mmCIF file with all atom_site columns, C-alpha atoms in Angstrom:
data_model
loop_
_atom_site.group_PDB
_atom_site.id
_atom_site.type_symbol
_atom_site.label_atom_id
_atom_site.label_alt_id
_atom_site.label_comp_id
_atom_site.label_asym_id
_atom_site.label_entity_id
_atom_site.label_seq_id
_atom_site.pdbx_PDB_ins_code
_atom_site.Cartn_x
_atom_site.Cartn_y
_atom_site.Cartn_z
_atom_site.occupancy
_atom_site.B_iso_or_equiv
_atom_site.pdbx_formal_charge
_atom_site.auth_seq_id
_atom_site.auth_comp_id
_atom_site.auth_asym_id
_atom_site.auth_atom_id
_atom_site.pdbx_PDB_model_num
ATOM 1   C CA . UNK A 1 1   ? -73.488 -96.434  39.663 1.00 0.00 ? 29  UNK A CA 1
ATOM 2   C CA . UNK A 1 2   ? -77.263 -96.681  39.491 1.00 0.00 ? 30  UNK A CA 1
ATOM 3   C CA . UNK A 1 3   ? -79.304 -97.329  42.579 1.00 0.00 ? 31  UNK A CA 1
ATOM 4   C CA . UNK A 1 4   ? -80.466 -100.913 42.976 1.00 0.00 ? 32  UNK A CA 1
ATOM 5   C CA . UNK A 1 5   ? -84.084 -101.683 42.135 1.00 0.00 ? 33  UNK A CA 1
ATOM 6   C CA . UNK A 1 6   ? -86.639 -103.082 44.540 1.00 0.00 ? 34  UNK A CA 1
ATOM 7   C CA . UNK A 1 7   ? -88.000 -106.578 43.947 1.00 0.00 ? 35  UNK A CA 1
ATOM 8   C CA . UNK A 1 8   ? -91.245 -104.957 42.843 1.00 0.00 ? 36  UNK A CA 1
ATOM 9   C CA . UNK A 1 9   ? -89.336 -103.042 40.160 1.00 0.00 ? 37  UNK A CA 1
ATOM 10  C CA . UNK A 1 10  ? -87.761 -106.327 39.046 1.00 0.00 ? 38  UNK A CA 1
ATOM 11  C CA . UNK A 1 11  ? -91.215 -107.897 38.525 1.00 0.00 ? 39  UNK A CA 1
ATOM 12  C CA . UNK A 1 12  ? -90.910 -108.211 34.699 1.00 0.00 ? 40  UNK A CA 1
ATOM 13  C CA . UNK A 1 13  ? -87.726 -110.295 34.969 1.00 0.00 ? 41  UNK A CA 1
ATOM 14  C CA . UNK A 1 14  ? -89.057 -112.315 37.893 1.00 0.00 ? 42  UNK A CA 1
ATOM 15  C CA . UNK A 1 15  ? -92.334 -113.102 36.072 1.00 0.00 ? 43  UNK A CA 1
ATOM 16  C CA . UNK A 1 16  ? -90.410 -114.152 32.965 1.00 0.00 ? 44  UNK A CA 1
ATOM 17  C CA . UNK A 1 17  ? -88.139 -116.374 35.049 1.00 0.00 ? 45  UNK A CA 1
ATOM 18  C CA . UNK A 1 18  ? -91.166 -117.993 36.679 1.00 0.00 ? 46  UNK A CA 1
ATOM 19  C CA . UNK A 1 19  ? -92.626 -118.712 33.234 1.00 0.00 ? 47  UNK A CA 1
ATOM 20  C CA . UNK A 1 20  ? -89.274 -120.134 32.074 1.00 0.00 ? 48  UNK A CA 1
ATOM 21  C CA . UNK A 1 21  ? -89.213 -122.468 35.088 1.00 0.00 ? 49  UNK A CA 1
ATOM 22  C CA . UNK A 1 22  ? -92.717 -123.734 34.309 1.00 0.00 ? 50  UNK A CA 1
ATOM 23  C CA . UNK A 1 23  ? -92.403 -124.066 30.532 1.00 0.00 ? 51  UNK A CA 1
ATOM 24  C CA . UNK A 1 24  ? -88.770 -125.184 30.267 1.00 0.00 ? 52  UNK A CA 1
ATOM 25  C CA . UNK A 1 25  ? -88.483 -127.445 33.314 1.00 0.00 ? 53  UNK A CA 1
ATOM 26  C CA . UNK A 1 26  ? -87.437 -130.383 31.115 1.00 0.00 ? 54  UNK A CA 1
ATOM 27  C CA . UNK A 1 27  ? -84.315 -128.586 29.820 1.00 0.00 ? 55  UNK A CA 1
ATOM 28  C CA . UNK A 1 28  ? -80.854 -128.634 31.438 1.00 0.00 ? 56  UNK A CA 1
ATOM 29  C CA . UNK A 1 29  ? -80.583 -125.838 34.006 1.00 0.00 ? 57  UNK A CA 1
ATOM 30  C CA . UNK A 1 30  ? -78.625 -122.791 32.828 1.00 0.00 ? 58  UNK A CA 1
ATOM 31  C CA . UNK A 1 31  ? -76.807 -120.261 34.941 1.00 0.00 ? 59  UNK A CA 1
ATOM 32  C CA . UNK A 1 32  ? -79.357 -117.501 35.672 1.00 0.00 ? 60  UNK A CA 1
ATOM 33  C CA . UNK A 1 33  ? -78.523 -113.838 36.163 1.00 0.00 ? 61  UNK A CA 1
ATOM 34  C CA . UNK A 1 34  ? -80.967 -111.129 37.183 1.00 0.00 ? 62  UNK A CA 1
ATOM 35  C CA . UNK A 1 35  ? -79.617 -107.621 37.530 1.00 0.00 ? 63  UNK A CA 1
ATOM 36  C CA . UNK A 1 36  ? -80.748 -105.268 40.298 1.00 0.00 ? 64  UNK A CA 1
ATOM 37  C CA . UNK A 1 37  ? -80.168 -102.468 37.771 1.00 0.00 ? 65  UNK A CA 1
ATOM 38  C CA . UNK A 1 38  ? -82.285 -103.732 34.831 1.00 0.00 ? 66  UNK A CA 1
ATOM 39  C CA . UNK A 1 39  ? -85.518 -105.229 36.121 1.00 0.00 ? 67  UNK A CA 1
ATOM 40  C CA . UNK A 1 40  ? -86.746 -106.303 32.703 1.00 0.00 ? 68  UNK A CA 1
ATOM 41  C CA . UNK A 1 41  ? -83.845 -108.583 31.704 1.00 0.00 ? 69  UNK A CA 1
ATOM 42  C CA . UNK A 1 42  ? -83.080 -112.243 32.332 1.00 0.00 ? 70  UNK A CA 1
ATOM 43  C CA . UNK A 1 43  ? -79.729 -113.715 31.307 1.00 0.00 ? 71  UNK A CA 1
ATOM 44  C CA . UNK A 1 44  ? -79.385 -117.470 30.831 1.00 0.00 ? 72  UNK A CA 1
ATOM 45  C CA . UNK A 1 45  ? -76.003 -119.014 30.081 1.00 0.00 ? 73  UNK A CA 1
ATOM 46  C CA . UNK A 1 46  ? -74.897 -122.538 29.272 1.00 0.00 ? 74  UNK A CA 1
ATOM 47  C CA . UNK A 1 47  ? -71.319 -123.538 30.038 1.00 0.00 ? 75  UNK A CA 1
ATOM 48  C CA . UNK A 1 48  ? -69.900 -126.756 28.599 1.00 0.00 ? 76  UNK A CA 1
ATOM 49  C CA . UNK A 1 49  ? -73.096 -128.744 29.024 1.00 0.00 ? 77  UNK A CA 1
ATOM 50  C CA . UNK A 1 50  ? -72.892 -132.394 27.973 1.00 0.00 ? 78  UNK A CA 1
ATOM 51  C CA . UNK A 1 51  ? -76.399 -133.706 27.239 1.00 0.00 ? 79  UNK A CA 1
ATOM 52  C CA . UNK A 1 52  ? -77.383 -135.210 23.902 1.00 0.00 ? 80  UNK A CA 1
ATOM 53  C CA . UNK A 1 53  ? -74.270 -133.712 22.333 1.00 0.00 ? 81  UNK A CA 1
ATOM 54  C CA . UNK A 1 54  ? -72.515 -130.463 23.051 1.00 0.00 ? 82  UNK A CA 1
ATOM 55  C CA . UNK A 1 55  ? -73.426 -127.123 24.562 1.00 0.00 ? 83  UNK A CA 1
ATOM 56  C CA . UNK A 1 56  ? -74.610 -125.786 21.210 1.00 0.00 ? 84  UNK A CA 1
ATOM 57  C CA . UNK A 1 57  ? -77.185 -128.591 20.899 1.00 0.00 ? 85  UNK A CA 1
ATOM 58  C CA . UNK A 1 58  ? -78.542 -127.610 24.307 1.00 0.00 ? 86  UNK A CA 1
ATOM 59  C CA . UNK A 1 59  ? -78.493 -123.951 23.207 1.00 0.00 ? 87  UNK A CA 1
ATOM 60  C CA . UNK A 1 60  ? -80.698 -124.898 20.247 1.00 0.00 ? 88  UNK A CA 1
ATOM 61  C CA . UNK A 1 61  ? -83.146 -126.717 22.519 1.00 0.00 ? 89  UNK A CA 1
ATOM 62  C CA . UNK A 1 62  ? -83.385 -123.587 24.697 1.00 0.00 ? 90  UNK A CA 1
ATOM 63  C CA . UNK A 1 63  ? -83.649 -121.226 21.713 1.00 0.00 ? 91  UNK A CA 1
ATOM 64  C CA . UNK A 1 64  ? -86.548 -123.211 20.290 1.00 0.00 ? 92  UNK A CA 1
ATOM 65  C CA . UNK A 1 65  ? -88.308 -123.457 23.669 1.00 0.00 ? 93  UNK A CA 1
ATOM 66  C CA . UNK A 1 66  ? -88.047 -119.675 24.087 1.00 0.00 ? 94  UNK A CA 1
ATOM 67  C CA . UNK A 1 67  ? -89.346 -119.099 20.541 1.00 0.00 ? 95  UNK A CA 1
ATOM 68  C CA . UNK A 1 68  ? -86.317 -117.080 19.470 1.00 0.00 ? 96  UNK A CA 1
ATOM 69  C CA . UNK A 1 69  ? -85.502 -116.798 15.774 1.00 0.00 ? 97  UNK A CA 1
ATOM 70  C CA . UNK A 1 70  ? -82.498 -118.772 14.530 1.00 0.00 ? 98  UNK A CA 1
ATOM 71  C CA . UNK A 1 71  ? -81.566 -115.830 12.285 1.00 0.00 ? 99  UNK A CA 1
ATOM 72  C CA . UNK A 1 72  ? -81.048 -113.648 15.361 1.00 0.00 ? 100 UNK A CA 1
ATOM 73  C CA . UNK A 1 73  ? -78.285 -115.886 16.755 1.00 0.00 ? 101 UNK A CA 1
ATOM 74  C CA . UNK A 1 74  ? -74.776 -114.447 16.738 1.00 0.00 ? 102 UNK A CA 1
ATOM 75  C CA . UNK A 1 75  ? -71.542 -116.443 16.810 1.00 0.00 ? 103 UNK A CA 1
ATOM 76  C CA . UNK A 1 76  ? -68.131 -115.323 17.998 1.00 0.00 ? 104 UNK A CA 1
ATOM 77  C CA . UNK A 1 77  ? -64.891 -116.746 19.300 1.00 0.00 ? 105 UNK A CA 1
ATOM 78  C CA . UNK A 1 78  ? -63.060 -115.541 22.388 1.00 0.00 ? 106 UNK A CA 1
ATOM 79  C CA . UNK A 1 79  ? -60.062 -116.467 24.561 1.00 0.00 ? 107 UNK A CA 1
ATOM 80  C CA . UNK A 1 80  ? -57.634 -116.602 21.625 1.00 0.00 ? 108 UNK A CA 1
ATOM 81  C CA . UNK A 1 81  ? -59.894 -118.959 19.713 1.00 0.00 ? 109 UNK A CA 1
ATOM 82  C CA . UNK A 1 82  ? -60.350 -121.435 22.574 1.00 0.00 ? 110 UNK A CA 1
ATOM 83  C CA . UNK A 1 83  ? -64.016 -120.658 23.294 1.00 0.00 ? 111 UNK A CA 1
ATOM 84  C CA . UNK A 1 84  ? -66.952 -120.473 20.881 1.00 0.00 ? 112 UNK A CA 1
ATOM 85  C CA . UNK A 1 85  ? -69.956 -118.363 21.870 1.00 0.00 ? 113 UNK A CA 1
ATOM 86  C CA . UNK A 1 86  ? -73.551 -118.368 20.603 1.00 0.00 ? 114 UNK A CA 1
ATOM 87  C CA . UNK A 1 87  ? -75.946 -115.625 21.737 1.00 0.00 ? 115 UNK A CA 1
ATOM 88  C CA . UNK A 1 88  ? -79.524 -114.618 21.044 1.00 0.00 ? 116 UNK A CA 1
ATOM 89  C CA . UNK A 1 89  ? -81.703 -112.010 22.711 1.00 0.00 ? 117 UNK A CA 1
ATOM 90  C CA . UNK A 1 90  ? -85.442 -111.641 22.462 1.00 0.00 ? 118 UNK A CA 1
ATOM 91  C CA . UNK A 1 91  ? -88.674 -111.031 24.327 1.00 0.00 ? 119 UNK A CA 1
ATOM 92  C CA . UNK A 1 92  ? -90.131 -113.741 26.526 1.00 0.00 ? 120 UNK A CA 1
ATOM 93  C CA . UNK A 1 93  ? -92.786 -113.508 29.197 1.00 0.00 ? 121 UNK A CA 1
ATOM 94  C CA . UNK A 1 94  ? -92.712 -109.719 29.343 1.00 0.00 ? 122 UNK A CA 1
ATOM 95  C CA . UNK A 1 95  ? -88.956 -109.370 29.714 1.00 0.00 ? 123 UNK A CA 1
ATOM 96  C CA . UNK A 1 96  ? -85.892 -109.379 27.494 1.00 0.00 ? 124 UNK A CA 1
ATOM 97  C CA . UNK A 1 97  ? -84.096 -112.721 27.689 1.00 0.00 ? 125 UNK A CA 1
ATOM 98  C CA . UNK A 1 98  ? -80.485 -113.179 26.616 1.00 0.00 ? 126 UNK A CA 1
ATOM 99  C CA . UNK A 1 99  ? -79.422 -116.788 26.017 1.00 0.00 ? 127 UNK A CA 1
ATOM 100 C CA . UNK A 1 100 ? -75.682 -117.452 25.720 1.00 0.00 ? 128 UNK A CA 1
ATOM 101 C CA . UNK A 1 101 ? -73.766 -120.716 25.228 1.00 0.00 ? 129 UNK A CA 1
ATOM 102 C CA . UNK A 1 102 ? -70.038 -121.216 25.677 1.00 0.00 ? 130 UNK A CA 1
ATOM 103 C CA . UNK A 1 103 ? -68.220 -124.235 24.242 1.00 0.00 ? 131 UNK A CA 1
ATOM 104 C CA . UNK A 1 104 ? -64.607 -125.257 23.940 1.00 0.00 ? 132 UNK A CA 1
ATOM 105 C CA . UNK A 1 105 ? -63.389 -124.871 20.373 1.00 0.00 ? 133 UNK A CA 1
ATOM 106 C CA . UNK A 1 106 ? -62.055 -128.026 18.709 1.00 0.00 ? 134 UNK A CA 1
ATOM 107 C CA . UNK A 1 107 ? -58.277 -128.286 18.799 1.00 0.00 ? 135 UNK A CA 1
ATOM 108 C CA . UNK A 1 108 ? -56.707 -126.799 15.692 1.00 0.00 ? 136 UNK A CA 1
ATOM 109 C CA . UNK A 1 109 ? -54.664 -129.103 13.523 1.00 0.00 ? 137 UNK A CA 1
ATOM 110 C CA . UNK A 1 110 ? -50.952 -128.660 14.155 1.00 0.00 ? 138 UNK A CA 1
ATOM 111 C CA . UNK A 1 111 ? -48.812 -128.387 11.038 1.00 0.00 ? 139 UNK A CA 1
ATOM 112 C CA . UNK A 1 112 ? -45.187 -127.544 10.457 1.00 0.00 ? 140 UNK A CA 1
ATOM 113 C CA . UNK A 1 113 ? -44.003 -124.654 8.318  1.00 0.00 ? 141 UNK A CA 1
ATOM 114 C CA . UNK A 1 114 ? -45.052 -125.019 4.704  1.00 0.00 ? 142 UNK A CA 1
ATOM 115 C CA . UNK A 1 115 ? -48.073 -127.149 5.605  1.00 0.00 ? 143 UNK A CA 1
ATOM 116 C CA . UNK A 1 116 ? -46.225 -130.456 5.904  1.00 0.00 ? 144 UNK A CA 1
ATOM 117 C CA . UNK A 1 117 ? -47.529 -132.726 8.633  1.00 0.00 ? 145 UNK A CA 1
#
């Protein structure tokens, strides 16, 4: 395992987080993760937020506020199809910021064999 960084070595992530707090104060608070191993990375995650729609709407508000390209967003499904995940990573305030949103997938339609309902 790598040796933990000092707070001084984490300055890029801390400066970016400070800028995020100032410029995005109006947005719903995400979970924030700063790693003592990578001092130039900020991870923001949204879990089942309910404000003006679903988590993905809030993700879009954050993505736009951070100036990240919509074409860079990835989508995947995890937990046997029960959770949808959006993710985008890009530079912000001198650090790399990863924004991730998790949302419950809509219930799949239940059908009997042969497609009859």
